[in-house]
CSV table of C-alpha atoms in Angstrom, one decimal:
chain,number,residue,atom,x,y,z
A,13,UNK,CA,0.0,0.0,0.0
A,14,UNK,CA,1.5,3.3,-1.0
A,15,UNK,CA,1.5,6.5,1.0
A,16,UNK,CA,-0.5,9.4,-0.5
A,17,UNK,CA,1.0,12.9,-0.3
A,18,UNK,CA,-1.3,14.6,2.1
A,19,UNK,CA,0.9,17.6,2.8
A,20,UNK,CA,1.8,16.6,6.3
A,21,UNK,CA,-1.5,15.1,7.4
A,22,UNK,CA,-2.1,11.4,8.1
A,23,UNK,CA,-2.6,9.4,4.9
A,24,UNK,CA,-6.0,8.0,4.2
A,25,UNK,CA,-4.2,4.8,3.5
A,26,UNK,CA,-2.8,4.6,7.0
A,27,UNK,CA,-4.4,1.4,8.5
A,28,UNK,CA,-4.8,3.0,11.9
A,29,UNK,CA,-6.9,5.8,10.5
A,30,UNK,CA,-9.2,3.2,8.7
A,31,UNK,CA,-9.7,1.4,12.0
A,32,UNK,CA,-10.7,4.6,13.7
A,33,UNK,CA,-13.1,5.4,10.9
A,34,UNK,CA,-14.6,1.9,11.0
A,35,UNK,CA,-15.0,2.2,14.8
A,36,UNK,CA,-16.6,5.6,14.4
A,37,UNK,CA,-19.1,4.4,11.8
A,38,UNK,CA,-20.0,1.4,13.9
A,39,UNK,CA,-20.6,3.6,16.9
A,40,UNK,CA,-22.8,5.9,14.8
A,41,UNK,CA,-24.8,2.9,13.5
A,42,UNK,CA,-25.5,1.9,17.1
A,43,UNK,CA,-26.6,5.4,18.0
A,44,UNK,CA,-28.8,5.6,14.9
A,45,UNK,CA,-30.5,2.4,15.8
A,46,UNK,CA,-31.2,3.6,19.3
A,47,UNK,CA,-32.4,6.9,18.0
A,48,UNK,CA,-34.8,5.1,15.7
A,49,UNK,CA,-36.2,3.0,18.5
A,50,UNK,CA,-36.7,6.1,20.7
A,51,UNK,CA,-38.4,7.9,17.9
A,52,UNK,CA,-40.8,4.9,17.3
A,53,UNK,CA,-41.6,4.8,21.1
A,54,UNK,CA,-42.2,8.5,21.1
A,55,UNK,CA,-44.5,8.2,18.2
A,56,UNK,CA,-46.5,5.4,20.0
A,57,UNK,CA,-46.7,7.6,23.1
A,58,UNK,CA,-48.0,10.6,21.1
A,59,UNK,CA,-50.6,8.4,19.4
A,60,UNK,CA,-51.7,7.0,22.8
A,61,UNK,CA,-51.9,10.5,24.2
A,62,UNK,CA,-54.0,11.7,21.2
A,63,UNK,CA,-56.3,8.7,21.5
A,64,UNK,CA,-56.7,9.4,25.3
A,65,UNK,CA,-57.5,13.1,24.6
A,66,UNK,CA,-60.1,12.2,22.0
A,67,UNK,CA,-61.7,9.7,24.4
A,68,UNK,CA,-61.8,12.3,27.2
A,69,UNK,CA,-63.3,14.9,24.8
A,70,UNK,CA,-66.1,12.5,23.9
A,71,UNK,CA,-66.8,11.6,27.5
A,72,UNK,CA,-66.8,15.2,28.6
A,73,UNK,CA,-69.3,16.0,25.8
A,74,UNK,CA,-71.6,13.2,27.0
A,75,UNK,CA,-71.3,14.5,30.6
A,76,UNK,CA,-72.1,18.0,29.5
A,77,UNK,CA,-75.2,16.8,27.6
A,78,UNK,CA,-76.4,14.9,30.7
A,79,UNK,CA,-75.8,18.0,32.9
A,80,UNK,CA,-77.9,20.1,30.6
A,81,UNK,CA,-80.8,17.7,30.7
A,82,UNK,CA,-80.8,17.4,34.5
A,83,UNK,CA,-83.2,19.6,36.3
A,84,UNK,CA,-81.2,21.1,39.1
A,85,UNK,CA,-83.0,21.7,42.4
A,86,UNK,CA,-81.1,24.8,43.5
């Protein structure tokens, strides 16, 4: 393997620099997988929260309807 003239910088063909790059890419892959999993969990939580909010709105609307029909003895 030849050395590339990099004007004083480490050569891209230096095997130690490739090992570092591979390690970095593998670390980034692990982080990306974890980020994807967290995003999927967050999306599920948002959907559940939206569903719960919609259920609460429906139940509150029903309760308000009942309260309007009741003759209050005040």
